[in-house]
Amino acid sequence: VEVTELVVSQHLLPHLDRHGFLGGRSYDVLVTRPPLAGIQAALDSARARWPERSSLGDFRVDKDHVNDERDALDRARHLYTPNAAVAPEYASKTTVIPWVVADRVPRLSPRGEGQPVIHFPGSTIARLGVCALREAIQGLDVTLQIAGRNLEEPSFWDGVRWRSGQALDDVDLVVFPAWLPHNPRVLLQAIARGIPVIVSERLGLGGLDGVTEIPCGDVDALRAAIQAQLERPSSPVVVAETHPVTWL
């Protein structure tokens, strides 16, 4: 009862509020994603665009839970988040915490000639933007490297040259047009290595060097961003760490 101020993780917020633990207390919130109402609205928009993707209708929560989270966020004293896409809804009381990007990661050297490789750092599931990506790269002379499993039908990538893989060693571009916020660890690694990154605005990575944001589900914008990045000349190699060299 002596505790009058709290710092609460977002996923716990509606549960604590529902059980009365926030009553009479001031609290700040560590926000890791947009409010549930916004997430579900985004998924509904995706489902309207690709109604054959039943997975876009998964993972809805009940209306009371959505309302509980919204009410608790409204009453919060302050919000802290690294995701700039979250901030506008509560701009007056939100502090955007900078993403931490490693500054001593060796940059990858340009691959030189050969077919460009686009890395998709997720599983093949509609909510991660694979429908827009598939349409955007149709007809492009590229190889798509997919990090995760295929959770759609086995024929989803028919007509696309693709391979499985997680390494960034020979990729030219990382693309992740997800409808949902996602742990951006691989994206931050790519940024630190000097690999261009294209993401939807839902990821909240705008403003970081080498990042291009596109609207969720905008196939034309995604295709244009991919083509623009692949047509750019390779950046010079930056050696971030030095080691003794012996000439033979």
PDB file of C-alpha atoms in Angstrom, residues 96-217:
ATOM      1  CA  VAL A  96      10.616   7.977 -27.859  1.00  0.00           C
ATOM      2  CA  ILE A  97      13.699   6.047 -26.758  1.00  0.00           C
ATOM      3  CA  PRO A  98      16.339   5.704 -29.506  1.00  0.00           C
ATOM      4  CA  TRP A  99      16.938   2.247 -30.893  1.00  0.00           C
ATOM      5  CA  VAL A 100      20.366   0.877 -30.030  1.00  0.00           C
ATOM      6  CA  VAL A 101      22.315   0.131 -33.200  1.00  0.00           C
ATOM      7  CA  ALA A 102      25.754  -1.428 -32.834  1.00  0.00           C
ATOM      8  CA  ASP A 103      28.463   0.888 -34.108  1.00  0.00           C
ATOM      9  CA  ARG A 104      31.364  -1.575 -34.196  1.00  0.00           C
ATOM     10  CA  VAL A 105      29.998  -4.236 -36.501  1.00  0.00           C
ATOM     11  CA  PRO A 106      32.128  -4.871 -39.607  1.00  0.00           C
ATOM     12  CA  ARG A 107      30.281  -3.640 -42.679  1.00  0.00           C
ATOM     13  CA  LEU A 108      29.732  -6.179 -45.415  1.00  0.00           C
ATOM     14  CA  SER A 109      31.580  -5.653 -48.665  1.00  0.00           C
ATOM     15  CA  PRO A 110      29.561  -5.237 -51.874  1.00  0.00           C
ATOM     16  CA  ARG A 111      28.780  -8.550 -53.529  1.00  0.00           C
ATOM     17  CA  GLY A 112      29.701  -7.266 -56.960  1.00  0.00           C
ATOM     18  CA  GLU A 113      28.097  -8.834 -60.008  1.00  0.00           C
ATOM     19  CA  GLY A 114      25.344 -11.395 -59.785  1.00  0.00           C
ATOM     20  CA  GLN A 115      21.682 -11.712 -59.004  1.00  0.00           C
ATOM     21  CA  PRO A 116      20.590  -9.541 -56.050  1.00  0.00           C
ATOM     22  CA  VAL A 117      19.460 -11.311 -52.872  1.00  0.00           C
ATOM     23  CA  ILE A 118      16.586  -9.920 -50.779  1.00  0.00           C
ATOM     24  CA  HIS A 119      16.344 -11.176 -47.211  1.00  0.00           C
ATOM     25  CA  PHE A 120      12.971 -11.543 -45.485  1.00  0.00           C
ATOM     26  CA  PRO A 121      13.620 -11.986 -41.734  1.00  0.00           C
ATOM     27  CA  GLY A 122      10.440 -13.812 -40.789  1.00  0.00           C
ATOM     28  CA  SER A 123       8.094 -16.684 -41.502  1.00  0.00           C
ATOM     29  CA  THR A 124       5.799 -16.858 -44.503  1.00  0.00           C
ATOM     30  CA  ILE A 125       2.597 -15.624 -42.870  1.00  0.00           C
ATOM     31  CA  ALA A 126       0.264 -12.949 -44.219  1.00  0.00           C
ATOM     32  CA  ARG A 127       0.420 -10.640 -41.188  1.00  0.00           C
ATOM     33  CA  LEU A 128       4.150 -10.148 -41.783  1.00  0.00           C
ATOM     34  CA  GLY A 129       3.519  -8.637 -45.211  1.00  0.00           C
ATOM     35  CA  VAL A 130       4.406 -11.538 -47.474  1.00  0.00           C
ATOM     36  CA  CYS A 131       1.407 -10.964 -49.774  1.00  0.00           C
ATOM     37  CA  ALA A 132       2.602  -7.479 -50.676  1.00  0.00           C
ATOM     38  CA  LEU A 133       6.192  -8.703 -50.964  1.00  0.00           C
ATOM     39  CA  ARG A 134       5.245 -11.534 -53.317  1.00  0.00           C
ATOM     40  CA  GLU A 135       3.410  -9.129 -55.615  1.00  0.00           C
ATOM     41  CA  ALA A 136       6.151  -6.513 -55.428  1.00  0.00           C
ATOM     42  CA  ILE A 137       8.965  -8.812 -56.599  1.00  0.00           C
ATOM     43  CA  GLN A 138       7.047 -10.560 -59.365  1.00  0.00           C
ATOM     44  CA  GLY A 139       9.094 -10.185 -62.539  1.00  0.00           C
ATOM     45  CA  LEU A 140      12.193  -8.861 -60.781  1.00  0.00           C
ATOM     46  CA  ASP A 141      15.463 -10.712 -61.325  1.00  0.00           C
ATOM     47  CA  VAL A 142      16.139 -11.375 -57.650  1.00  0.00           C
ATOM     48  CA  THR A 143      16.445 -14.244 -55.189  1.00  0.00           C
ATOM     49  CA  LEU A 144      14.377 -14.062 -52.032  1.00  0.00           C
ATOM     50  CA  GLN A 145      15.964 -15.511 -48.881  1.00  0.00           C
ATOM     51  CA  ILE A 146      13.376 -16.426 -46.229  1.00  0.00           C
ATOM     52  CA  ALA A 147      14.442 -16.856 -42.629  1.00  0.00           C
ATOM     53  CA  GLY A 148      11.423 -18.672 -41.204  1.00  0.00           C
ATOM     54  CA  ARG A 149       8.958 -21.432 -41.969  1.00  0.00           C
ATOM     55  CA  ASN A 150       6.147 -21.359 -44.507  1.00  0.00           C
ATOM     56  CA  LEU A 151       2.877 -21.061 -42.553  1.00  0.00           C
ATOM     57  CA  GLU A 152       0.758 -20.457 -45.646  1.00  0.00           C
ATOM     58  CA  GLU A 153       0.103 -23.035 -48.384  1.00  0.00           C
ATOM     59  CA  PRO A 154       3.148 -24.872 -49.845  1.00  0.00           C
ATOM     60  CA  SER A 155       2.666 -23.209 -53.237  1.00  0.00           C
ATOM     61  CA  PHE A 156       2.665 -19.656 -51.840  1.00  0.00           C
ATOM     62  CA  TRP A 157       6.017 -18.706 -53.387  1.00  0.00           C
ATOM     63  CA  ASP A 158       5.418 -20.369 -56.751  1.00  0.00           C
ATOM     64  CA  GLY A 159       6.811 -18.113 -59.463  1.00  0.00           C
ATOM     65  CA  VAL A 160       9.386 -16.558 -57.115  1.00  0.00           C
ATOM     66  CA  ARG A 161      13.026 -17.664 -56.955  1.00  0.00           C
ATOM     67  CA  TRP A 162      13.612 -18.241 -53.259  1.00  0.00           C
ATOM     68  CA  ARG A 163      15.745 -20.104 -50.739  1.00  0.00           C
ATOM     69  CA  SER A 164      15.817 -20.644 -46.993  1.00  0.00           C
ATOM     70  CA  GLY A 165      18.431 -18.914 -44.882  1.00  0.00           C
ATOM     71  CA  GLN A 166      19.128 -16.574 -41.996  1.00  0.00           C
ATOM     72  CA  ALA A 167      22.658 -15.307 -42.647  1.00  0.00           C
ATOM     73  CA  LEU A 168      23.157 -11.765 -43.900  1.00  0.00           C
ATOM     74  CA  ASP A 169      26.543 -12.437 -45.450  1.00  0.00           C
ATOM     75  CA  ASP A 170      25.559 -12.159 -49.116  1.00  0.00           C
ATOM     76  CA  VAL A 171      22.270 -10.258 -49.058  1.00  0.00           C
ATOM     77  CA  ASP A 172      21.816  -6.907 -50.806  1.00  0.00           C
ATOM     78  CA  LEU A 173      18.627  -5.774 -49.136  1.00  0.00           C
ATOM     79  CA  VAL A 174      16.417  -6.649 -46.145  1.00  0.00           C
ATOM     80  CA  VAL A 175      12.655  -6.236 -46.621  1.00  0.00           C
ATOM     81  CA  PHE A 176      10.031  -6.605 -43.887  1.00  0.00           C
ATOM     82  CA  PRO A 177       6.664  -4.955 -44.736  1.00  0.00           C
ATOM     83  CA  ALA A 178       4.849  -6.362 -41.681  1.00  0.00           C
ATOM     84  CA  TRP A 179       1.367  -5.322 -40.584  1.00  0.00           C
ATOM     85  CA  LEU A 180       2.367  -5.807 -36.952  1.00  0.00           C
ATOM     86  CA  PRO A 181       5.247  -4.467 -34.869  1.00  0.00           C
ATOM     87  CA  HIS A 182       7.935  -7.084 -34.500  1.00  0.00           C
ATOM     88  CA  ASN A 183      11.172  -7.621 -32.625  1.00  0.00           C
ATOM     89  CA  PRO A 184      13.580  -5.734 -34.916  1.00  0.00           C
ATOM     90  CA  ARG A 185      16.802  -7.421 -33.802  1.00  0.00           C
ATOM     91  CA  VAL A 186      17.737  -8.704 -37.276  1.00  0.00           C
ATOM     92  CA  LEU A 187      16.771  -5.389 -38.849  1.00  0.00           C
ATOM     93  CA  LEU A 188      19.055  -3.521 -36.451  1.00  0.00           C
ATOM     94  CA  GLN A 189      21.864  -5.953 -37.259  1.00  0.00           C
ATOM     95  CA  ALA A 190      21.380  -5.258 -40.958  1.00  0.00           C
ATOM     96  CA  ILE A 191      21.438  -1.499 -40.346  1.00  0.00           C
ATOM     97  CA  ALA A 192      24.672  -1.843 -38.369  1.00  0.00           C
ATOM     98  CA  ARG A 193      26.220  -3.796 -41.266  1.00  0.00           C
ATOM     99  CA  GLY A 194      25.257  -1.144 -43.808  1.00  0.00           C
ATOM    100  CA  ILE A 195      22.606  -3.247 -45.556  1.00  0.00           C
ATOM    101  CA  PRO A 196      19.619  -1.196 -46.797  1.00  0.00           C
ATOM    102  CA  VAL A 197      16.357  -2.009 -45.014  1.00  0.00           C
ATOM    103  CA  ILE A 198      12.784  -1.519 -46.225  1.00  0.00           C
ATOM    104  CA  VAL A 199      10.004  -1.824 -43.641  1.00  0.00           C
ATOM    105  CA  SER A 200       6.420  -0.802 -43.091  1.00  0.00           C
ATOM    106  CA  GLU A 201       5.840   2.208 -40.885  1.00  0.00           C
ATOM    107  CA  ARG A 202       4.441  -0.123 -38.212  1.00  0.00           C
ATOM    108  CA  LEU A 203       7.991  -1.131 -37.262  1.00  0.00           C
ATOM    109  CA  GLY A 204       8.827   2.371 -36.057  1.00  0.00           C
ATOM    110  CA  LEU A 205      12.354   2.396 -37.510  1.00  0.00           C
ATOM    111  CA  GLY A 206      11.961   5.580 -39.526  1.00  0.00           C
ATOM    112  CA  GLY A 207      14.839   8.007 -39.230  1.00  0.00           C
ATOM    113  CA  LEU A 208      17.559   5.370 -38.876  1.00  0.00           C
ATOM    114  CA  ASP A 209      20.299   5.449 -41.509  1.00  0.00           C
ATOM    115  CA  GLY A 210      19.601   3.129 -44.418  1.00  0.00           C
ATOM    116  CA  VAL A 211      15.913   2.577 -43.582  1.00  0.00           C
ATOM    117  CA  THR A 212      13.082   3.202 -46.051  1.00  0.00           C
ATOM    118  CA  GLU A 213       9.513   3.143 -44.730  1.00  0.00           C
ATOM    119  CA  ILE A 214       6.498   2.260 -46.886  1.00  0.00           C
ATOM    120  CA  PRO A 215       2.769   2.152 -46.045  1.00  0.00           C
ATOM    121  CA  CYS A 216       1.446  -1.270 -45.041  1.00  0.00           C
ATOM    122  CA  GLY A 217       0.099  -3.194 -48.005  1.00  0.00           C
TER     123      GLY A 217
END
